[in-house]
JSON list of C-alpha atoms in Angstrom, two decimals:
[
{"chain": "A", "resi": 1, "resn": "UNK", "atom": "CA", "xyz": [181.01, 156.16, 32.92]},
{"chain": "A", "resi": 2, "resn": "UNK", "atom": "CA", "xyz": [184.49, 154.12, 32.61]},
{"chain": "A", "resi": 3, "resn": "UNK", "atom": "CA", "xyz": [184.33, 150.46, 33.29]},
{"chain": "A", "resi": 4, "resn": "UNK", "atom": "CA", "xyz": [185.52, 149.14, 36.73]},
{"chain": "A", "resi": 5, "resn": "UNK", "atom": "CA", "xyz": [189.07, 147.95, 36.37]},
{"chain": "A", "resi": 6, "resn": "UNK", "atom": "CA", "xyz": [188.43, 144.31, 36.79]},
{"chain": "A", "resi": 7, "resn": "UNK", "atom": "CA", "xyz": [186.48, 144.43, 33.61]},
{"chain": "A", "resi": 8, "resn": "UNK", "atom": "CA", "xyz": [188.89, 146.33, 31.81]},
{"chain": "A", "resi": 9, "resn": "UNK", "atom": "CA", "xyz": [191.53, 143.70, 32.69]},
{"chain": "A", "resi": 10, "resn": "UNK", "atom": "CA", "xyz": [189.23, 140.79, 31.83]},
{"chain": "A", "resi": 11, "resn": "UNK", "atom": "CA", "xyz": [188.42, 142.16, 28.74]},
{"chain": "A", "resi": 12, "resn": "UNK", "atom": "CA", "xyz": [192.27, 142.82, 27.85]},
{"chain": "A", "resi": 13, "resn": "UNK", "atom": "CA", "xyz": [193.29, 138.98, 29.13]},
{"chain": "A", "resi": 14, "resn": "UNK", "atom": "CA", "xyz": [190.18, 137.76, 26.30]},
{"chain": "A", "resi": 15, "resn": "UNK", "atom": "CA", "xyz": [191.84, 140.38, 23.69]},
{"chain": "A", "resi": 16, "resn": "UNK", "atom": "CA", "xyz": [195.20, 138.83, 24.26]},
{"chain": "A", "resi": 17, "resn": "UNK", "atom": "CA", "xyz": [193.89, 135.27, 24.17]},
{"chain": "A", "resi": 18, "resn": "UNK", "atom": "CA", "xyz": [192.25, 135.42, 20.71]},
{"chain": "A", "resi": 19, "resn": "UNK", "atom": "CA", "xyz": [195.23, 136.84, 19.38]},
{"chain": "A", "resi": 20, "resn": "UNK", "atom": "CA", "xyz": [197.56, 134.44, 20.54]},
{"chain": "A", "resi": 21, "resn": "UNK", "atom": "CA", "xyz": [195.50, 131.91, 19.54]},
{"chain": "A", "resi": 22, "resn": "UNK", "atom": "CA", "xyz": [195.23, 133.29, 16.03]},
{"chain": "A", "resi": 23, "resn": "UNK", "atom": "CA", "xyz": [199.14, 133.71, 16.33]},
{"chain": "A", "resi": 24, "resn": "UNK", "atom": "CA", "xyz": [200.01, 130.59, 17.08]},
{"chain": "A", "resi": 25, "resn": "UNK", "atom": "CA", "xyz": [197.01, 128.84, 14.63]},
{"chain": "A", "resi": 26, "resn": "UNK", "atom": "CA", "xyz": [199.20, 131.03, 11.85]},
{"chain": "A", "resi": 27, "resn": "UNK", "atom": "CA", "xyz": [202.78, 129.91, 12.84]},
{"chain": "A", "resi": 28, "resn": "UNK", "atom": "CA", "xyz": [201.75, 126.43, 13.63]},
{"chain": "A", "resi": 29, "resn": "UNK", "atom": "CA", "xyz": [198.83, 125.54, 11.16]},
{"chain": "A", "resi": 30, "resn": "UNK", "atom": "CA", "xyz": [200.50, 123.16, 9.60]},
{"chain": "A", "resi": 31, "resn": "UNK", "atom": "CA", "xyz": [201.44, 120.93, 12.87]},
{"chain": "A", "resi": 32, "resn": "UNK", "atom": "CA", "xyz": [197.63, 121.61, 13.84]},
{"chain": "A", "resi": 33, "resn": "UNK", "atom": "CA", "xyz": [196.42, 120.48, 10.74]},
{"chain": "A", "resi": 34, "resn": "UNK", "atom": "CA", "xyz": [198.32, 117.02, 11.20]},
{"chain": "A", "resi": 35, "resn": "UNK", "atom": "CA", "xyz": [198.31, 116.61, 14.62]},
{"chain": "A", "resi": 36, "resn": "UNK", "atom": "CA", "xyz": [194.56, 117.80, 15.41]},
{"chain": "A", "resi": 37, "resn": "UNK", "atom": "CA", "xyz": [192.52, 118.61, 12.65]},
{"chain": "A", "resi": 38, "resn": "UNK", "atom": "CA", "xyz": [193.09, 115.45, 10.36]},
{"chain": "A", "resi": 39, "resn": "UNK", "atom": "CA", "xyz": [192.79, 112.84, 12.95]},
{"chain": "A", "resi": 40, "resn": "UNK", "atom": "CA", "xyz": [189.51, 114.61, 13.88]},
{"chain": "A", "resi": 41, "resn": "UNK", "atom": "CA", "xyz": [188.01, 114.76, 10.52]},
{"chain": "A", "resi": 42, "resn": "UNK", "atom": "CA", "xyz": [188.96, 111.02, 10.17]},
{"chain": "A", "resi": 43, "resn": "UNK", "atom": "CA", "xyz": [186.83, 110.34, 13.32]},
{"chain": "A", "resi": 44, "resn": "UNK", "atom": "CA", "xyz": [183.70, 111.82, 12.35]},
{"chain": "A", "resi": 45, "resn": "UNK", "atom": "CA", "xyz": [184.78, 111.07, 8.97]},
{"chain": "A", "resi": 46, "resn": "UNK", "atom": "CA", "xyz": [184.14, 107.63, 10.10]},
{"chain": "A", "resi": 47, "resn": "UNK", "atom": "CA", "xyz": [181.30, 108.01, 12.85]},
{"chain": "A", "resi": 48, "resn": "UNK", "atom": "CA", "xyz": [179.28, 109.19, 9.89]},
{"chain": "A", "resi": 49, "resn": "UNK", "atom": "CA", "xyz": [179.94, 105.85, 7.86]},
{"chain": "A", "resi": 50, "resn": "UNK", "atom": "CA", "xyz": [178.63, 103.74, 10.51]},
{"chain": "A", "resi": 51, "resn": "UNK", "atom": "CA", "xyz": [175.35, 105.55, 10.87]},
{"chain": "A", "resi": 52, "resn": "UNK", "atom": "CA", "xyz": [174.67, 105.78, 7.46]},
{"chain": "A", "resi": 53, "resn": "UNK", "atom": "CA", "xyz": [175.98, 102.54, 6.92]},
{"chain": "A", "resi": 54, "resn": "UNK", "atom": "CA", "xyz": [173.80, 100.96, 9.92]},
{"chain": "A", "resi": 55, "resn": "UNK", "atom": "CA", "xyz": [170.29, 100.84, 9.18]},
{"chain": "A", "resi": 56, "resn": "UNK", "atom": "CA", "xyz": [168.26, 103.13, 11.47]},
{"chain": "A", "resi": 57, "resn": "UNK", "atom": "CA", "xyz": [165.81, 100.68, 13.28]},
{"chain": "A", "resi": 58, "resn": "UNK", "atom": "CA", "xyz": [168.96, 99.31, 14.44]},
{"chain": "A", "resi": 59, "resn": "UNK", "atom": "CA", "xyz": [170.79, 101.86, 15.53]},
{"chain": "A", "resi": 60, "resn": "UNK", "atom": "CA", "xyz": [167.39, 103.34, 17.36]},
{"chain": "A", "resi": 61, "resn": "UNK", "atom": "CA", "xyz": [166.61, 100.33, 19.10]},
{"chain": "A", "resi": 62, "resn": "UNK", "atom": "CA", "xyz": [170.45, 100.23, 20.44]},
{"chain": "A", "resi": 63, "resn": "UNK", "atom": "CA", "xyz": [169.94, 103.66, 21.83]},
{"chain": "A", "resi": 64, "resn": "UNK", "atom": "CA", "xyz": [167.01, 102.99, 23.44]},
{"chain": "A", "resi": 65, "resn": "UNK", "atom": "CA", "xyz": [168.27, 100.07, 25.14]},
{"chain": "A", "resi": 66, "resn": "UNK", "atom": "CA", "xyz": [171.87, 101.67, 26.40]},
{"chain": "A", "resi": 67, "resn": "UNK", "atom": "CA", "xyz": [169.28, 104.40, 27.60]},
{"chain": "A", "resi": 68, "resn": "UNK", "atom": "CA", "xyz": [166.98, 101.95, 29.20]},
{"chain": "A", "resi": 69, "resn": "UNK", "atom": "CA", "xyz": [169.71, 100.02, 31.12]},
{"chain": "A", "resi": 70, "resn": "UNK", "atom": "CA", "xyz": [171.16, 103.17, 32.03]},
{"chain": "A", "resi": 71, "resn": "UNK", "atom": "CA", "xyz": [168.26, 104.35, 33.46]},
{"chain": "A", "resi": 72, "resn": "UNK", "atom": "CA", "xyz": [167.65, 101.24, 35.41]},
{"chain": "A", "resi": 73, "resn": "UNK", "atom": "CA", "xyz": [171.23, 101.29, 36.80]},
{"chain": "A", "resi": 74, "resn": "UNK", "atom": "CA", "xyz": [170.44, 104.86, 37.98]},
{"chain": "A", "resi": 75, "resn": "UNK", "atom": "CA", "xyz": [167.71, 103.99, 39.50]},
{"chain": "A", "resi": 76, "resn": "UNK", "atom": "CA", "xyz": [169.28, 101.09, 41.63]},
{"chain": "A", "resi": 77, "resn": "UNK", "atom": "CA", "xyz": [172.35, 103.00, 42.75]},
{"chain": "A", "resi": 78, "resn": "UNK", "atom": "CA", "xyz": [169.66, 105.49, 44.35]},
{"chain": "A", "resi": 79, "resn": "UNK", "atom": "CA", "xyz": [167.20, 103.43, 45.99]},
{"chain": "A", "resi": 80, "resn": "UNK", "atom": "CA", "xyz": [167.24, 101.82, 49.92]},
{"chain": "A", "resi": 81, "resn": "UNK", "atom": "CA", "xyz": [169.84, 99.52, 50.39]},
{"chain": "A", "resi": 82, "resn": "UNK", "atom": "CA", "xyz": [168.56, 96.55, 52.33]},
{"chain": "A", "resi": 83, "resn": "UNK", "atom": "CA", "xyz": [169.34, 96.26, 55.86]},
{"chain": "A", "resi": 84, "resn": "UNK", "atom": "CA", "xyz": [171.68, 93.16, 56.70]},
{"chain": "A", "resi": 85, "resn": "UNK", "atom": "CA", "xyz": [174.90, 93.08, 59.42]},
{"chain": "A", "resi": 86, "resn": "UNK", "atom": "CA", "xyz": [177.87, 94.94, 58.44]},
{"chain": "A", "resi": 87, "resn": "UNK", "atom": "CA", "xyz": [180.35, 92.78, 56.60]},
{"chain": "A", "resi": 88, "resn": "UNK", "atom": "CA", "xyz": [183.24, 92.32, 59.63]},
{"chain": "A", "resi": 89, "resn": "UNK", "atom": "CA", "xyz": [186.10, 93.84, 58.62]},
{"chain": "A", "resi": 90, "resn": "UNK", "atom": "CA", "xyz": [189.68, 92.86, 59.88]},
{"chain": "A", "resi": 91, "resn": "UNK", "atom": "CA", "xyz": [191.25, 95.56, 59.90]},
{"chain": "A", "resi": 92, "resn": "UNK", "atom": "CA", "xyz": [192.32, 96.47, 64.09]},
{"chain": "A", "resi": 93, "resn": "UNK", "atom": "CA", "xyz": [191.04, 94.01, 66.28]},
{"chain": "A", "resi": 94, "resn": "UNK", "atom": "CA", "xyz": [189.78, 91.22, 64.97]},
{"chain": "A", "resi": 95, "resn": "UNK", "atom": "CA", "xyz": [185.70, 90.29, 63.97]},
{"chain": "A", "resi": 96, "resn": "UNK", "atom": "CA", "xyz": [184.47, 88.05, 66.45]},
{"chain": "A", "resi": 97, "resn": "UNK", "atom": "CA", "xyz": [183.12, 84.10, 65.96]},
{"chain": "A", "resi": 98, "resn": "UNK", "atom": "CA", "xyz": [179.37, 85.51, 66.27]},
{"chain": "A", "resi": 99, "resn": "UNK", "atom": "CA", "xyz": [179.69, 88.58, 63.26]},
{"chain": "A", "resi": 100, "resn": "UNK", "atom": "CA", "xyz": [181.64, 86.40, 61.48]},
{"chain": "A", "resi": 101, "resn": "UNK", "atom": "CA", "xyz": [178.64, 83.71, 61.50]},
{"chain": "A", "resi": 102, "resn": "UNK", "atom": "CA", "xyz": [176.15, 86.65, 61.83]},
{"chain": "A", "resi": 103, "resn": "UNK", "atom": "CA", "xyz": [177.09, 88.32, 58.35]},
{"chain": "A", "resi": 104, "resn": "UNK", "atom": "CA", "xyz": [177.44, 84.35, 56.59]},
{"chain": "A", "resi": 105, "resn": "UNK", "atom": "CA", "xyz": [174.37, 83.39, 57.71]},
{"chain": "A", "resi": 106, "resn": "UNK", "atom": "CA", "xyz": [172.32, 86.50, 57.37]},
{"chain": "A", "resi": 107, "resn": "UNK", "atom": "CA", "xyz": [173.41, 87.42, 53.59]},
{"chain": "A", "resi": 108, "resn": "UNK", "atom": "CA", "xyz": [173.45, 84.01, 51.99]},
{"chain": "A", "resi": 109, "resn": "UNK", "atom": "CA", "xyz": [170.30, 84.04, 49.86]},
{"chain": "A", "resi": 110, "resn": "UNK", "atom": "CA", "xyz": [171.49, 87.59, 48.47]},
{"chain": "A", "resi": 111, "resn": "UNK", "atom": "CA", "xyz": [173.04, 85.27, 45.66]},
{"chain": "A", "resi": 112, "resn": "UNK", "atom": "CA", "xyz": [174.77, 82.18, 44.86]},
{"chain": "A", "resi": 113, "resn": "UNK", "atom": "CA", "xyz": [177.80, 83.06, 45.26]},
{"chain": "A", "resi": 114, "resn": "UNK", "atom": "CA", "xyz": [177.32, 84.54, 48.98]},
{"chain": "A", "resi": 115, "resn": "UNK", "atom": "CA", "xyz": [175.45, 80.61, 49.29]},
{"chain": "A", "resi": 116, "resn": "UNK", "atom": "CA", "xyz": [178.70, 79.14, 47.95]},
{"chain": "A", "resi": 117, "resn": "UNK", "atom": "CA", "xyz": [180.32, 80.91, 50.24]},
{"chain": "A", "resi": 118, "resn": "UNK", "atom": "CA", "xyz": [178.69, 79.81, 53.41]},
{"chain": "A", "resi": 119, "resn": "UNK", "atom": "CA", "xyz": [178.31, 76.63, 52.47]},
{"chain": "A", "resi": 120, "resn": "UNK", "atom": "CA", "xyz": [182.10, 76.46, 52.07]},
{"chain": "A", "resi": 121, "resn": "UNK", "atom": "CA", "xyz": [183.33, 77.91, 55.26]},
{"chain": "A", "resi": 122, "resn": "UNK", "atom": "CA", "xyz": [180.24, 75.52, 57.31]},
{"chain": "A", "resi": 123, "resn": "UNK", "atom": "CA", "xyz": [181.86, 72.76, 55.59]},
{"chain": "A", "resi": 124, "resn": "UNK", "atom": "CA", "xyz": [185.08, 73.95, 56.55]},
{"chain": "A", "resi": 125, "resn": "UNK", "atom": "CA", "xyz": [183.69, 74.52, 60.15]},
{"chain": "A", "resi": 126, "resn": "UNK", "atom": "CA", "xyz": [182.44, 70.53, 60.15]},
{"chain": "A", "resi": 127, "resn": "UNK", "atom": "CA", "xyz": [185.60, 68.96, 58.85]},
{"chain": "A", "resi": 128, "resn": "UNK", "atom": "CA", "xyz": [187.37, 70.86, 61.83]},
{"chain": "A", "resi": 129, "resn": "UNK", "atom": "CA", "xyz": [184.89, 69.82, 64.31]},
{"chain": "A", "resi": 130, "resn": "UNK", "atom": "CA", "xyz": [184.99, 66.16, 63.15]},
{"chain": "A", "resi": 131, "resn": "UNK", "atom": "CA", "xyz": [189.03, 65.80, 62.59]},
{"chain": "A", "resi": 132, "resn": "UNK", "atom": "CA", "xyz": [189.79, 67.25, 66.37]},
{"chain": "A", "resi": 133, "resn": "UNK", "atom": "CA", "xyz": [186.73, 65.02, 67.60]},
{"chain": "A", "resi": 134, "resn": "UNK", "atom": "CA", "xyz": [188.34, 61.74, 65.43]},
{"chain": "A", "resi": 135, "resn": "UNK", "atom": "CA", "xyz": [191.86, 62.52, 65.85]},
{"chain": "A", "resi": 136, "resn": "UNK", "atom": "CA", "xyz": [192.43, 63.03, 62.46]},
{"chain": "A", "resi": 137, "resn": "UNK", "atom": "CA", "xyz": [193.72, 65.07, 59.49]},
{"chain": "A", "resi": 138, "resn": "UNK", "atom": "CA", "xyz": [192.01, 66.78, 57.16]},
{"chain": "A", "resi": 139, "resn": "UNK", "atom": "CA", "xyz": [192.94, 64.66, 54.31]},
{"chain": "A", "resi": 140, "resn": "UNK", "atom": "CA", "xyz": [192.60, 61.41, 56.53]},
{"chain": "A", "resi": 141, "resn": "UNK", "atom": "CA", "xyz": [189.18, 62.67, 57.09]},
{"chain": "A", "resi": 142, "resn": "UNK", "atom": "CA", "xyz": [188.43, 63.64, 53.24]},
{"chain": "A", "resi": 143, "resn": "UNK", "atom": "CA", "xyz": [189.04, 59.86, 52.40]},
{"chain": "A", "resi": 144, "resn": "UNK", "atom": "CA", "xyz": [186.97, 58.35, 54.87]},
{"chain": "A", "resi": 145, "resn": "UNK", "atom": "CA", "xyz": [184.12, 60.39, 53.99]},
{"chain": "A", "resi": 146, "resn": "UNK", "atom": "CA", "xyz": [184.61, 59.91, 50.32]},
{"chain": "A", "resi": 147, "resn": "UNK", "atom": "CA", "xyz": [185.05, 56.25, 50.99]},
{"chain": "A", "resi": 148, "resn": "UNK", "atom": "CA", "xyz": [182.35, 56.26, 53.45]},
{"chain": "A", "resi": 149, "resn": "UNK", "atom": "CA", "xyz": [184.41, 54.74, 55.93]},
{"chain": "A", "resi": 150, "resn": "UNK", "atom": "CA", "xyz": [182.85, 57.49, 59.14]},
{"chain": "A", "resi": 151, "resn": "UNK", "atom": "CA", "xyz": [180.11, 56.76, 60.29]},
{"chain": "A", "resi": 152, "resn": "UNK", "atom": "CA", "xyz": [178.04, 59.98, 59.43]},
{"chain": "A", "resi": 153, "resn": "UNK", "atom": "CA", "xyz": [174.26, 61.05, 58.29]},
{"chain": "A", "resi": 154, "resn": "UNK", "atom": "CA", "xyz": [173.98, 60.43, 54.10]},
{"chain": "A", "resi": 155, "resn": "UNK", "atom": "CA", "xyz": [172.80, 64.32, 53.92]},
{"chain": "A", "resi": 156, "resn": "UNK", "atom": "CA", "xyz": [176.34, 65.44, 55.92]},
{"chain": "A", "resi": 157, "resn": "UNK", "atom": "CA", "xyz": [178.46, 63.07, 54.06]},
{"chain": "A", "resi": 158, "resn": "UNK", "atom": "CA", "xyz": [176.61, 64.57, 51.00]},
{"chain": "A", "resi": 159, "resn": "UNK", "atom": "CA", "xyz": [177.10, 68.23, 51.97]},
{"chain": "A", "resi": 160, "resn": "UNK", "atom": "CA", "xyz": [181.03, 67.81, 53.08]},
{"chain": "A", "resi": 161, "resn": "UNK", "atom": "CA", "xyz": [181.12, 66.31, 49.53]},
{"chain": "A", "resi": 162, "resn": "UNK", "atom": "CA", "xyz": [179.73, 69.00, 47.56]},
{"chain": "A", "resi": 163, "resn": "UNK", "atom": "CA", "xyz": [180.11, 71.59, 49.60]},
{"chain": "A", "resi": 164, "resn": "UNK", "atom": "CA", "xyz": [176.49, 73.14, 48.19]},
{"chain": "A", "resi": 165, "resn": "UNK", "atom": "CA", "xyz": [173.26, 74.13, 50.65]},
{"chain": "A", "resi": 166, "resn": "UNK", "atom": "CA", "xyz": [171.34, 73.80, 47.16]},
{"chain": "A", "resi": 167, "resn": "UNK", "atom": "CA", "xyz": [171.59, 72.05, 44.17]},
{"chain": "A", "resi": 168, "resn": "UNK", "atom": "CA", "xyz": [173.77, 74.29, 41.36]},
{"chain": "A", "resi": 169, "resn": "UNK", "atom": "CA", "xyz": [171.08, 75.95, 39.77]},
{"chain": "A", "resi": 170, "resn": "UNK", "atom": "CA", "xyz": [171.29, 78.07, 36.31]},
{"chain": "A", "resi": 171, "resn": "UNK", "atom": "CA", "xyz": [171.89, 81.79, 36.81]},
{"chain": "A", "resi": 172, "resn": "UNK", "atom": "CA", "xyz": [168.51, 83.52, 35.73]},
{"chain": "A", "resi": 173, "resn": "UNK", "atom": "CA", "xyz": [168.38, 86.23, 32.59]},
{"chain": "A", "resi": 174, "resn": "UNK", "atom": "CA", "xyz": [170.18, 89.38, 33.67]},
{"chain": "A", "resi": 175, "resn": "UNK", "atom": "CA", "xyz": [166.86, 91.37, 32.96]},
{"chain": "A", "resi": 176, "resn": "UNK", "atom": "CA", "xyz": [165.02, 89.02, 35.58]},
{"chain": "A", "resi": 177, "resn": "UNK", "atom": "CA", "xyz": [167.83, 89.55, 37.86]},
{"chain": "A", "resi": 178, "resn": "UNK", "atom": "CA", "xyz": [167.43, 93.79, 37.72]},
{"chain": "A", "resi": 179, "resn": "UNK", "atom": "CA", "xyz": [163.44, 93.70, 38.20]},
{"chain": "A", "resi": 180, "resn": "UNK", "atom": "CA", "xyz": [163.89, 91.25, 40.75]},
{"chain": "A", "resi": 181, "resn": "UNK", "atom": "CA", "xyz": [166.61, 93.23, 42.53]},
{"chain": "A", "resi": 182, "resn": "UNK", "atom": "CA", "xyz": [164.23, 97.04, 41.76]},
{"chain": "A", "resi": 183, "resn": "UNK", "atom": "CA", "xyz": [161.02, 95.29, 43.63]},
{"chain": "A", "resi": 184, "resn": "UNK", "atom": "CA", "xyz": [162.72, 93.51, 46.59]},
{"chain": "A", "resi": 185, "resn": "UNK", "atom": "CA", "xyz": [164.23, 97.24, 47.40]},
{"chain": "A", "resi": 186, "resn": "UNK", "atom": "CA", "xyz": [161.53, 99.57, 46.37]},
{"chain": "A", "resi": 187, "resn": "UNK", "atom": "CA", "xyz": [159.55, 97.39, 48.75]},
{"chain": "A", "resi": 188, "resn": "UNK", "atom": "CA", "xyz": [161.87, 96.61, 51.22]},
{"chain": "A", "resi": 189, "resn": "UNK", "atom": "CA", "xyz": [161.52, 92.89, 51.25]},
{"chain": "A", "resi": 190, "resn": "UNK", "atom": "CA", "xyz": [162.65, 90.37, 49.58]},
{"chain": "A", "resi": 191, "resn": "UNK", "atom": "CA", "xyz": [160.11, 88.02, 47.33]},
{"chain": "A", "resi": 192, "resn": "UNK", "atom": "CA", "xyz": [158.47, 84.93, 48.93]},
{"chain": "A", "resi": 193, "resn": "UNK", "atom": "CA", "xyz": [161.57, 82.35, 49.00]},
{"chain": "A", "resi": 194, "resn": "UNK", "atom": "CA", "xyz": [161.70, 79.80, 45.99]},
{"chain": "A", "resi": 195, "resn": "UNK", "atom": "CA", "xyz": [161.69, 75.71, 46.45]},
{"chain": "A", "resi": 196, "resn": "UNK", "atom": "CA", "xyz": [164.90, 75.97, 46.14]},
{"chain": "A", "resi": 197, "resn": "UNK", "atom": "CA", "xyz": [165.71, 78.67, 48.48]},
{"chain": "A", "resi": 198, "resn": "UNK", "atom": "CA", "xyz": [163.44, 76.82, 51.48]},
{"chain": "A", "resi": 199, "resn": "UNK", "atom": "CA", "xyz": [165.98, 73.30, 50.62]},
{"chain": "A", "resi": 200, "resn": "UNK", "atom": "CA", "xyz": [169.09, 75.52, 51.23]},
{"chain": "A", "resi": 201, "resn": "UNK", "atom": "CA", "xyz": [167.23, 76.51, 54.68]},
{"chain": "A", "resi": 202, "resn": "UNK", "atom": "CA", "xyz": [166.41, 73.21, 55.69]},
{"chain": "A", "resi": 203, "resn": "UNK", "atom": "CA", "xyz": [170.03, 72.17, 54.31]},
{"chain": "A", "resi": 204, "resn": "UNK", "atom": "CA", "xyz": [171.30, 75.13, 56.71]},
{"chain": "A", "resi": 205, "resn": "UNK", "atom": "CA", "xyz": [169.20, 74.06, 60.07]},
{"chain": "A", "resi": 206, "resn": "UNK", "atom": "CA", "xyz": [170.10, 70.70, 58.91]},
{"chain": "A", "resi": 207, "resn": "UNK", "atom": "CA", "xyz": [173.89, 71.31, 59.23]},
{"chain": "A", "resi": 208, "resn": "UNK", "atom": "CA", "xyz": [173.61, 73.41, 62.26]},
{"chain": "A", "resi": 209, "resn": "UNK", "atom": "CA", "xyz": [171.58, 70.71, 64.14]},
{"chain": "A", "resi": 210, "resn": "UNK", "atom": "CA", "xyz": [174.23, 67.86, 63.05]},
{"chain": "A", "resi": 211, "resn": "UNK", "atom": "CA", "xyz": [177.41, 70.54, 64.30]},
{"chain": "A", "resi": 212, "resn": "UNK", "atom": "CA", "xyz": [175.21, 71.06, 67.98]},
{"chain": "A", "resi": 213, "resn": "UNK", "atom": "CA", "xyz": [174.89, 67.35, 68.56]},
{"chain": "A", "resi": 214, "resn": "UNK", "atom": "CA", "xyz": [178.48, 66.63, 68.23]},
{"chain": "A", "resi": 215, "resn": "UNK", "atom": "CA", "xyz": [179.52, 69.57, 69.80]},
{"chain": "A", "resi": 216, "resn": "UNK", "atom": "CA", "xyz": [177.03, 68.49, 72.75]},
{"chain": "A", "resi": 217, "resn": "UNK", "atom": "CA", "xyz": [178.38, 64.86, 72.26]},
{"chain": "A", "resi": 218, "resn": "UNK", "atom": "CA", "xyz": [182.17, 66.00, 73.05]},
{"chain": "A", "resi": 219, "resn": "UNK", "atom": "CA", "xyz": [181.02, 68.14, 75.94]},
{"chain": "A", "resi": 220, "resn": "UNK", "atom": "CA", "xyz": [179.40, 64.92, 77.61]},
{"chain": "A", "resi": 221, "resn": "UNK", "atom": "CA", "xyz": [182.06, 62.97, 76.65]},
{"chain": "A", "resi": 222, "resn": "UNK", "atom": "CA", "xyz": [185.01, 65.63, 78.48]},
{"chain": "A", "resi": 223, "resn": "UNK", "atom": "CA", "xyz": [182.04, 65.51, 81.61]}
]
């Protein structure tokens, strides 16, 4: 029984392969040799020093750890996200006041950097409040507060000063940072809130209190 003619053809197109390969290995050996087959022998020429120069514990241990953060990464990417407001994009119309303030205010424990953030834009959102209500710029306003020339609450002045919710605390180990990140979304919750974390609250009700009374205070005074 003859082959089909498919296989016939694939088995003439391999045919033809190996011996243009061979024919061109023949007339070209030597570029090959300098172009492909010495810089590759110099590679594992040299991949073979460094593991027999490299004692073994050492090189085992830094396997198992590239595997082990690997692994954890892996694991991350695939569980739950946790559920927060969609960042509001710009992009069309534009985000309005409340998911602007929703998305701040909702994701600023993820880390400090999303607290930083918040706390810099509610300062921001003060110093506007207070310069229209004082007739005053921004800078005129920075000075008086530095000075202590306005008559304001110690903890605002404070905040508009450092522009923190918290006190700058030191970033904890990476390591901490992965197991702490694996449990809150395994779980789906987030670990009970640190000292620190329930001072950047109060900080945060603090501000928003101080930013309703004025607001309230204008409105009675335009009454």
């Amino acid at each position: 029984m003859k082959p089909p003619r498919s296989r016939s053809l694939l088995i003439g197109l391999i045919a033809l392969s190996i011996i243009g390969s061979i024919t061109i290995t023949v007339i070209f050996r030597q570029q090959i040799r300098s172009w492909l087959v010495t810089p590759v022998s110099y590679v594992i020429w040299y991949i073979n020093l460094i593991l027999e120069t490299v004692p073994q514990p050492i090189f085992w241990v830094i396997l198992v750890l590239g595997g082990f953060f690997l692994s954890i990464r892996t694991i991350l990417k695939n569980l739950p996200q946790p559920e927060f407001p969609p960042e509001p994009t710009y992009s069309g119309l534009s985000a309005s006041r409340y998911q602007y303030w929703l998305w701040y205010i909702s994701t600023y424990q993820i880390s400090p950097f999303s607290s930083e953030n918040l706390a810099r834009n509610l300062s921001r959102l003060v110093m506007d409040v207070l310069a229209y209500q004082e007739h005053l710029t921004i800078s005129e306003l920075e000075e008086m507060i530095r000075t202590g020339k306005l008559n304001l609450p110690e903890d605002i002045r404070e905040f508009l000063i450092t522009r923190r919710l918290a006190p700058a605390q030191p970033a904890p180990p990476l390591m901490l940072r992965w197991f702490d990140r694996l449990f809150s979304r395994r779980t789906r919750q987030r670990r009970s809130p640190s000292p620190e974390s329930l001072k950047a609250q109060q900080k945060l009700e603090r501000v928003i209190q101080f930013i309703e009374e004025r607001l309230e205070l204008q409105h009675g005074i335009n009454l």
